[in-house]
Amino acid sequence: MKNFSLGKYALPVYAVLAFTYLLIPIAYTFVFSFNDYRRSNIAWRGFTFDNWTSVCEAQGVCEAFATSVSIGLISTVIATVLGTMIAIALVRYRFKFRSAVSLLLFLPMATPELVLGAGLAAQFFNVGAEMGFGTIVIAHVMFCLSFVVVTVKARVASLDPALEEAGRDLYAAPAQVFWKITFPLLLPGIMAAALLAFALSFDDFIITYFNSGPTETFPKYVYTAAAKGLPGEANVIGMSVFFLAIAIVVTVQVRSSLKAKRLAKIK
Amino acid sequence: MATEFVARGADLELKGIRKEFPGFTAIEDLDLHIPAGEFFALLGPSGCGKTTTLRLVAGLDQPTKGQILIGGKDVTHTKAHERPVNTVFQSYALFPHMSVLENVAFGLKQRKIDDPMTKAQASLDLVELGHLALRRPAQLSGGQQQRVALARALVNRPSLLLLDEPLGALDLKLRRQMQIELKAIQMEVGLTFLHVTHDQEEAMDMADTVAVMNKGRIEQMGSPEKLYDRPKTVFVSKFLGQSNLFVGSVEEENASSISINVAGSKITVPKDRAEKHKGKIAVGVRPEKAFFHEEKPKLGAGHNLIGPGEIIDIRFTGVSNQYLIEIPKIGNVTVFAQNIGKSPVTELGAQVWVSWKVEHAFGLSDLPTNTGSETITESITVQ
């Protein structure tokens, strides 16, 4: 017992348990995307590639996925454009109620989604709007906007105003300064904000549920389907999205580390 | 919008410029004329309004009142990108997402000038950085970045080049080297340079004309030699080098000189070197123009003599020794003695007399804030 130390055994065990806990749902979903299911995808019935080769076979799964992707893209574009403009205004200009605006933008992030969803639904009902694709987009832009503003704002704040002044000094008109200097320098922040907005939109269930009417989004489809045992195709789509996200993260990491290495080499 | 691709500088004229910010006035009624082709330095401590002046000329800020003329043309209400002016920023402000060459070509491309890349490359060659054209600014050293910023401004052949403390971030050796290069480039291209700095040595070293600025006003303007030899205010006498100042009332006056009484000692200054000839005035002398003597010397009327006093501090600075001498009732006097191996006294506590030629004294228009017969020998601290 001379060399016994808590760290030597307890730490690895703890780490393995923690990762198991984190990764089990993902592993389960992955494994069951290969299940040769019949009516419900709960019990293991045998290995098959069918779910992967014929993803769109289950009723409505691909339509729901396509709807979610287009809602995600549209709300991301709108929220990113609006949010970037707000972020620049908040950092660069001094105006009345500036700090109040800054604070109010945090509010939607802190408010429970249930409240936002129900409140918005009541508004749509009051004005007699028909629930569907349009109302979902409006709802998603609303809750993505704050996240975009916060993300882009950090980037704008770290941008040296002298760079834009140098642009003006070098004969660039305001619009040219924006497109040639401000925008390219903010781009990493804007991209990060857009990815975040898309992820939030694609994933959202609660607010969407209140405001979607008959429109079926992917999370809604999965929720309904889960009641009678999720079809394997949903697992396939879920896993595909997961792998796509991992691929994006890995690509970005590898690219930036390669860039750093290349810069170090030239120096 | 585009100005012609001029090869020569233009003159700059500021008429009654005033700039107010919420809560304070940065510049009060500034009038200034810089002739074409001159290297002009605006010298002052931080917060004196010199950078604000530069920004007004560049068009990055608008004056509250007054007119700005470049080459005789009123540009007060034009925008920064419409002015034939380029700036070397304090932080260099190189565009990090462009190569060095693209940075330099930026202004040319904006004005749609033919062959921007060749001209940019030539400009980089001028500052001896042609071989680094394809690098990103982040891969260059501070001195190299500074030269890229200079090339980026110079390549546009502006009528007026503005330099905002461009050497502030460099170490001493590099700064000296850049000062020489900058001056050489200015002579070569013949542009008008407006250089803003808080470094008095830098200003005196490079500029044809120096304007000393304090609290939003120009205190004195002239050639470096004239400003140093004959400062007119306490601020200038302290900011540009060091000065020993003595305050007293004028008691004697003849055709060519006046004398003040400082705690019983008579200090004389030529009339044509004094701003005021009556009442209580401050008279100064530069520490390197003063000498000390172990024995009370026999000096003619052409000299001022005070003492005896005690050497209370000796500082070795390499080329010279700086002696601080405490003279009872008069105060502390600084004397610089060149280090040529025959300094008369080098011991602390020695009794000495201090003398200087009358023609080296100068009379100021104002009084030091902590007046009395005391002298102030510390120079104003510069950051």
Coordinates of C-alpha atoms in Angstrom, one line a residue, chain B:
Chain B
M1 CA -12.9 63.3 -54.8
A2 CA -9.5 62.1 -56.1
T3 CA -6.8 64.7 -55.9
E4 CA -4.1 64.9 -58.4
F5 CA -1.0 62.7 -58.0
V6 CA 1.2 65.6 -56.8
A7 CA 4.9 65.4 -56.2
R8 CA 5.3 68.4 -54.0
G9 CA 3.8 69.3 -50.7
A10 CA 1.3 72.0 -50.1
D11 CA 1.0 74.5 -47.3
L12 CA -1.4 74.1 -44.4
E13 CA -3.2 76.9 -42.8
L14 CA -5.4 76.8 -39.6
K15 CA -7.5 79.8 -38.9
G16 CA -9.1 80.3 -35.5
I17 CA -9.6 76.6 -34.9
R18 CA -11.5 75.7 -31.8
K19 CA -12.4 72.1 -30.8
E20 CA -14.8 71.4 -27.9
F21 CA -15.5 68.0 -26.6
P22 CA -18.3 67.4 -24.1
G23 CA -16.9 68.8 -20.8
F24 CA -13.7 70.3 -22.0
T25 CA -12.1 72.4 -24.7
A26 CA -9.2 70.6 -26.4
I27 CA -8.1 73.5 -28.7
E28 CA -8.7 77.2 -28.1
D29 CA -8.4 79.6 -31.1
L30 CA -5.5 78.0 -32.9
D31 CA -3.8 79.9 -35.8
L32 CA -1.1 78.1 -37.6
H33 CA 0.6 78.3 -41.0
I34 CA 3.0 75.6 -42.2
P35 CA 4.8 76.5 -45.5
A36 CA 5.0 73.9 -48.2
G37 CA 7.8 71.4 -48.0
E38 CA 8.5 72.1 -44.3
F39 CA 9.1 69.5 -41.6
F40 CA 6.9 71.0 -38.8
A41 CA 6.7 69.5 -35.3
L42 CA 3.9 70.0 -32.9
L43 CA 5.4 69.4 -29.5
G44 CA 3.7 69.1 -26.2
P45 CA 2.7 66.9 -23.3
S46 CA -0.1 64.4 -23.5
G47 CA -3.5 66.1 -23.4
C48 CA -2.2 69.4 -24.8
G49 CA -4.4 69.1 -27.9
K50 CA -1.7 68.2 -30.5
T51 CA -3.2 64.9 -31.5
T52 CA -6.6 66.6 -31.7
T53 CA -5.1 69.2 -34.1
L54 CA -3.7 66.4 -36.2
R55 CA -7.1 64.6 -36.4
L56 CA -8.8 67.8 -37.4
V57 CA -6.3 68.3 -40.3
A58 CA -6.8 64.6 -41.3
G59 CA -10.5 65.1 -41.3
L60 CA -11.1 62.4 -38.7
D61 CA -12.8 65.0 -36.4
Q62 CA -14.6 68.2 -37.2
P63 CA -13.6 71.5 -35.6
T64 CA -16.2 73.3 -33.6
K65 CA -15.1 76.6 -35.2
G66 CA -12.5 77.8 -37.6
Q67 CA -11.1 77.0 -41.0
I68 CA -8.6 74.5 -42.4
L69 CA -6.9 75.3 -45.7
I70 CA -4.6 73.0 -47.6
G71 CA -2.7 74.5 -50.5
G72 CA -5.0 77.5 -50.2
K73 CA -8.2 75.4 -50.6
D74 CA -10.7 75.3 -47.8
V75 CA -11.2 71.7 -46.8
T76 CA -12.9 72.3 -43.5
H77 CA -16.1 70.6 -44.5
T78 CA -14.7 67.8 -46.6
K79 CA -14.4 64.2 -45.3
A80 CA -11.2 62.4 -44.4
H81 CA -11.2 60.4 -47.7
E82 CA -11.6 63.6 -49.8
R83 CA -8.5 65.3 -48.4
P84 CA -5.0 65.2 -50.0
V85 CA -3.6 64.2 -46.6
N86 CA -2.2 60.9 -45.3
T87 CA -1.5 59.8 -41.8
V88 CA 1.1 57.6 -40.1
F89 CA -0.9 56.4 -37.1
Q90 CA 0.6 56.0 -33.6
S91 CA -0.5 52.3 -33.6
Y92 CA 0.5 52.1 -37.3
A93 CA -3.1 50.8 -38.0
L94 CA -1.9 48.3 -40.7
F95 CA -4.7 46.2 -42.0
P96 CA -4.1 42.8 -40.5
H97 CA -6.1 40.9 -43.1
M98 CA -4.0 42.2 -46.0
S99 CA -0.4 41.5 -47.0
V100 CA 2.2 44.3 -46.6
L101 CA 2.0 45.0 -50.3
E102 CA -1.8 45.2 -50.3
N103 CA -1.6 47.6 -47.4
V104 CA 0.6 49.9 -49.2
A105 CA -1.4 49.7 -52.5
F106 CA -4.7 50.3 -50.6
G107 CA -4.8 54.1 -51.1
L108 CA -3.7 53.9 -54.7
K109 CA -6.4 51.4 -55.5
Q110 CA -9.0 53.5 -53.8
R111 CA -8.0 56.4 -56.1
K112 CA -7.9 54.1 -59.1
I113 CA -4.3 55.1 -59.9
D114 CA -2.6 53.0 -62.6
D115 CA -0.4 50.2 -61.7
P116 CA -0.9 50.3 -57.9
M117 CA 1.1 47.2 -57.2
T118 CA 4.3 48.4 -59.0
K119 CA 4.1 51.7 -57.2
A120 CA 3.5 50.1 -53.9
Q121 CA 6.5 47.8 -54.4
A122 CA 8.6 50.8 -55.2
S123 CA 7.5 52.5 -52.1
L124 CA 8.3 49.5 -50.0
D125 CA 11.8 49.4 -51.6
L126 CA 12.2 53.1 -50.6
V127 CA 11.8 52.0 -46.9
E128 CA 14.0 48.9 -47.6
L129 CA 11.2 46.4 -47.0
G130 CA 10.7 45.3 -50.6
H131 CA 11.6 41.7 -49.7
L132 CA 8.8 41.4 -47.1
A133 CA 6.0 42.5 -49.4
L134 CA 4.0 39.3 -49.2
R135 CA 4.1 39.0 -45.4
R136 CA 1.3 39.9 -43.1
P137 CA 1.8 42.9 -40.8
A138 CA 1.7 40.6 -37.7
Q139 CA 4.8 38.9 -39.0
L140 CA 6.9 42.1 -38.9
S141 CA 8.8 43.7 -36.0
G142 CA 7.7 47.1 -34.6
G143 CA 10.2 49.0 -36.6
Q144 CA 9.3 47.2 -39.8
Q145 CA 5.6 47.9 -39.2
Q146 CA 6.4 51.5 -38.7
R147 CA 8.2 51.7 -42.0
V148 CA 5.3 49.9 -43.8
A149 CA 2.9 52.5 -42.3
L150 CA 5.2 55.2 -43.6
A151 CA 5.4 53.7 -47.1
R152 CA 1.6 53.3 -47.1
A153 CA 1.2 57.0 -46.5
L154 CA 4.0 58.2 -48.7
V155 CA 3.1 56.2 -51.8
N156 CA 0.0 58.4 -52.2
R157 CA 2.2 61.5 -52.5
P158 CA 0.0 63.5 -50.2
S159 CA 0.2 67.2 -50.1
L160 CA 0.6 66.9 -46.4
L161 CA 1.9 63.9 -44.4
L162 CA 0.7 63.7 -40.8
L163 CA 2.8 61.7 -38.3
D164 CA 1.1 60.9 -35.0
E165 CA 4.0 60.0 -32.6
P166 CA 5.1 57.4 -35.1
L167 CA 8.3 56.6 -33.3
G168 CA 6.8 56.3 -29.8
A169 CA 6.6 52.6 -29.7
L170 CA 10.2 52.0 -30.8
D171 CA 13.2 51.5 -28.6
L172 CA 15.8 54.2 -28.4
K173 CA 18.3 52.9 -30.9
L174 CA 15.7 52.1 -33.5
R175 CA 14.1 55.5 -32.9
R176 CA 17.3 57.3 -33.6
Q177 CA 17.8 55.4 -36.8
M178 CA 14.2 56.0 -37.9
Q179 CA 14.6 59.7 -37.2
I180 CA 17.4 59.9 -39.6
E181 CA 15.6 57.9 -42.2
L182 CA 12.4 59.9 -41.8
K183 CA 14.3 63.2 -42.3
A184 CA 16.1 61.8 -45.3
I185 CA 12.9 60.7 -46.9
Q186 CA 11.3 64.0 -46.3
M187 CA 14.2 65.8 -48.0
E188 CA 14.0 63.4 -50.9
V189 CA 10.2 63.6 -51.6
G190 CA 9.9 67.2 -50.6
L191 CA 6.5 66.8 -48.9
T192 CA 5.1 68.9 -46.1
F193 CA 5.4 66.9 -42.8
L194 CA 3.4 67.6 -39.7
H195 CA 4.9 65.6 -36.9
V196 CA 3.2 65.4 -33.5
T197 CA 5.3 64.3 -30.6
H198 CA 5.9 64.7 -26.9
D199 CA 9.6 63.9 -27.3
Q200 CA 11.5 67.2 -27.4
E201 CA 14.7 65.7 -28.6
E202 CA 12.9 64.1 -31.5
A203 CA 11.2 67.4 -32.4
M204 CA 14.4 69.4 -32.2
D205 CA 16.4 66.8 -34.1
M206 CA 14.1 66.5 -37.1
A207 CA 11.9 69.6 -37.5
D208 CA 12.6 72.9 -39.4
T209 CA 10.1 74.6 -37.1
V210 CA 8.8 73.5 -33.7
A211 CA 5.5 74.7 -32.2
V212 CA 5.3 74.0 -28.4
M213 CA 1.7 73.4 -27.5
N214 CA 0.2 73.6 -24.0
K215 CA -3.4 73.4 -22.8
G216 CA -4.8 73.8 -26.3
R217 CA -2.6 76.8 -27.3
I218 CA 0.6 77.3 -29.1
E219 CA 3.0 78.8 -26.5
Q220 CA 5.9 79.5 -28.8
M221 CA 6.9 78.7 -32.3
G222 CA 10.2 78.9 -34.1
S223 CA 13.3 77.0 -35.2
P224 CA 14.6 74.5 -32.6
E225 CA 17.8 76.6 -32.1
K226 CA 15.7 79.7 -31.4
L227 CA 13.3 78.0 -29.1
Y228 CA 16.1 76.5 -27.1
D229 CA 18.2 79.6 -26.9
R230 CA 15.4 82.0 -26.2
P231 CA 12.3 80.4 -24.6
K232 CA 9.6 83.0 -23.9
T233 CA 7.5 81.2 -21.3
V234 CA 8.2 79.1 -18.2
F235 CA 6.5 76.1 -19.9
V236 CA 8.7 76.3 -23.0
S237 CA 11.9 76.8 -20.9
K238 CA 11.1 73.6 -19.0
F239 CA 9.6 71.4 -21.7
L240 CA 12.4 72.0 -24.2
G241 CA 15.4 71.0 -22.2
Q242 CA 16.1 72.1 -18.7
S243 CA 16.3 75.6 -17.2
N244 CA 17.4 77.3 -14.0
L245 CA 14.9 80.0 -13.3
F246 CA 15.3 83.0 -10.9
V247 CA 12.5 85.3 -9.9
G248 CA 13.0 88.8 -8.8
S249 CA 12.0 92.5 -9.3
V250 CA 13.7 94.7 -11.9
E251 CA 15.9 97.1 -9.9
E252 CA 18.4 98.4 -12.4
E253 CA 18.0 99.3 -16.0
N254 CA 20.3 100.8 -18.6
A255 CA 20.3 101.1 -22.4
S256 CA 20.9 97.5 -23.2
S257 CA 20.1 95.4 -20.1
I258 CA 18.0 95.1 -16.9
S259 CA 18.9 93.5 -13.6
I260 CA 16.8 91.8 -11.1
N261 CA 17.4 91.3 -7.4
V262 CA 17.2 87.7 -6.2
A263 CA 17.7 87.5 -2.5
G264 CA 20.5 90.1 -2.6
S265 CA 22.2 88.8 -5.7
K266 CA 22.1 90.8 -8.9
I267 CA 21.2 88.9 -12.1
T268 CA 21.4 90.7 -15.4
V269 CA 19.7 89.9 -18.7
P270 CA 20.0 91.8 -22.0
K271 CA 16.9 93.8 -22.8
D272 CA 16.6 92.2 -26.3
R273 CA 16.5 88.8 -24.6
A274 CA 13.8 89.6 -22.1
E275 CA 10.0 89.6 -22.7
K276 CA 9.3 92.1 -19.9
H277 CA 11.4 95.0 -18.6
K278 CA 9.5 96.0 -15.5
G279 CA 8.2 94.5 -12.2
K280 CA 8.6 91.0 -11.1
I281 CA 10.1 88.7 -13.8
A282 CA 11.7 85.3 -14.2
V283 CA 15.2 85.1 -15.6
G284 CA 16.7 81.8 -16.7
V285 CA 19.8 80.1 -17.9
R286 CA 20.5 76.7 -19.4
P287 CA 22.4 74.3 -17.1
E288 CA 25.1 73.7 -19.7
K289 CA 25.8 77.5 -20.0
A290 CA 26.4 77.8 -16.3
F291 CA 29.8 77.1 -14.7
F292 CA 30.9 76.7 -11.1
H293 CA 34.1 77.9 -9.4
E294 CA 35.8 76.7 -6.2
E295 CA 37.1 80.1 -5.4
K296 CA 35.0 83.3 -5.8
P297 CA 36.1 84.4 -9.3
K298 CA 36.8 87.9 -10.5
L299 CA 34.4 88.4 -13.4
G300 CA 33.6 91.4 -15.4
A301 CA 30.2 93.0 -15.9
G302 CA 29.4 90.6 -18.7
H303 CA 28.8 87.8 -16.1
N304 CA 26.2 86.9 -13.5
L305 CA 27.6 85.4 -10.3
I306 CA 25.7 83.7 -7.4
G307 CA 26.9 81.8 -4.4
P308 CA 28.5 80.4 -2.5
G309 CA 26.5 77.2 -2.4
E310 CA 27.0 73.5 -1.7
I311 CA 27.1 70.7 -4.2
I312 CA 24.3 68.4 -2.9
D313 CA 24.0 65.9 -5.8
I314 CA 26.2 64.7 -8.7
R315 CA 24.9 62.6 -11.5
F316 CA 27.0 61.0 -14.1
T317 CA 25.2 60.7 -17.4
G318 CA 28.1 59.8 -19.7
V319 CA 28.9 62.8 -21.8
S320 CA 28.4 65.2 -18.8
N321 CA 28.2 65.4 -15.1
Q322 CA 25.1 67.0 -13.7
Y323 CA 25.7 69.0 -10.5
L324 CA 22.9 70.1 -8.2
I325 CA 24.0 73.1 -6.2
E326 CA 22.1 74.4 -3.2
I327 CA 22.5 78.2 -2.8
P328 CA 21.1 79.6 0.4
K329 CA 18.1 81.9 0.0
I330 CA 18.2 81.4 -3.8
G331 CA 17.5 77.7 -4.2
N332 CA 18.9 74.8 -6.2
V333 CA 20.8 75.4 -9.4
T334 CA 21.7 72.7 -11.9
V335 CA 25.0 72.9 -13.8
F336 CA 26.1 70.5 -16.6
A337 CA 29.8 70.1 -16.9
Q338 CA 31.1 68.3 -20.0
N339 CA 33.0 65.2 -19.2
I340 CA 36.4 66.2 -20.7
G341 CA 38.5 65.0 -17.9
K342 CA 39.2 68.3 -16.2
S343 CA 36.1 69.0 -14.2
P344 CA 37.2 71.4 -11.5
V345 CA 35.3 69.9 -8.5
T346 CA 33.7 66.5 -8.3
E347 CA 33.1 66.1 -4.6
L348 CA 29.8 66.2 -2.9
G349 CA 29.6 69.0 -0.3
A350 CA 32.1 71.3 -1.9
Q351 CA 31.6 75.1 -1.7
V352 CA 31.2 76.7 -5.1
W353 CA 30.1 79.8 -6.9
V354 CA 28.0 79.7 -10.0
S355 CA 28.4 82.0 -13.0
W356 CA 27.2 82.5 -16.5
K357 CA 27.5 85.0 -19.2
V358 CA 24.8 87.8 -19.3
E359 CA 24.2 87.1 -23.0
H360 CA 23.2 83.6 -22.1
A361 CA 20.4 84.6 -19.8
F362 CA 16.8 85.0 -21.0
G363 CA 13.8 86.8 -19.5
L364 CA 10.4 85.1 -19.5
S365 CA 6.9 86.6 -20.0
D366 CA 5.4 84.7 -17.1
L367 CA 6.4 83.5 -13.7
P368 CA 6.7 79.9 -12.4
T369 CA 3.6 78.9 -10.5
N370 CA 5.4 78.4 -7.2
T371 CA 7.0 81.8 -7.2
G372 CA 9.2 83.5 -4.6
S373 CA 12.9 83.7 -4.8
E374 CA 13.1 80.0 -5.2
T375 CA 14.2 78.5 -8.5
I376 CA 12.8 75.4 -10.0
T377 CA 15.4 73.1 -11.6
E378 CA 13.5 69.9 -12.3
S379 CA 12.3 69.7 -15.8
I380 CA 8.7 68.9 -16.4
T381 CA 8.2 65.2 -16.5
V382 CA 7.5 63.7 -19.9
Q383 CA 5.9 60.3 -20.0

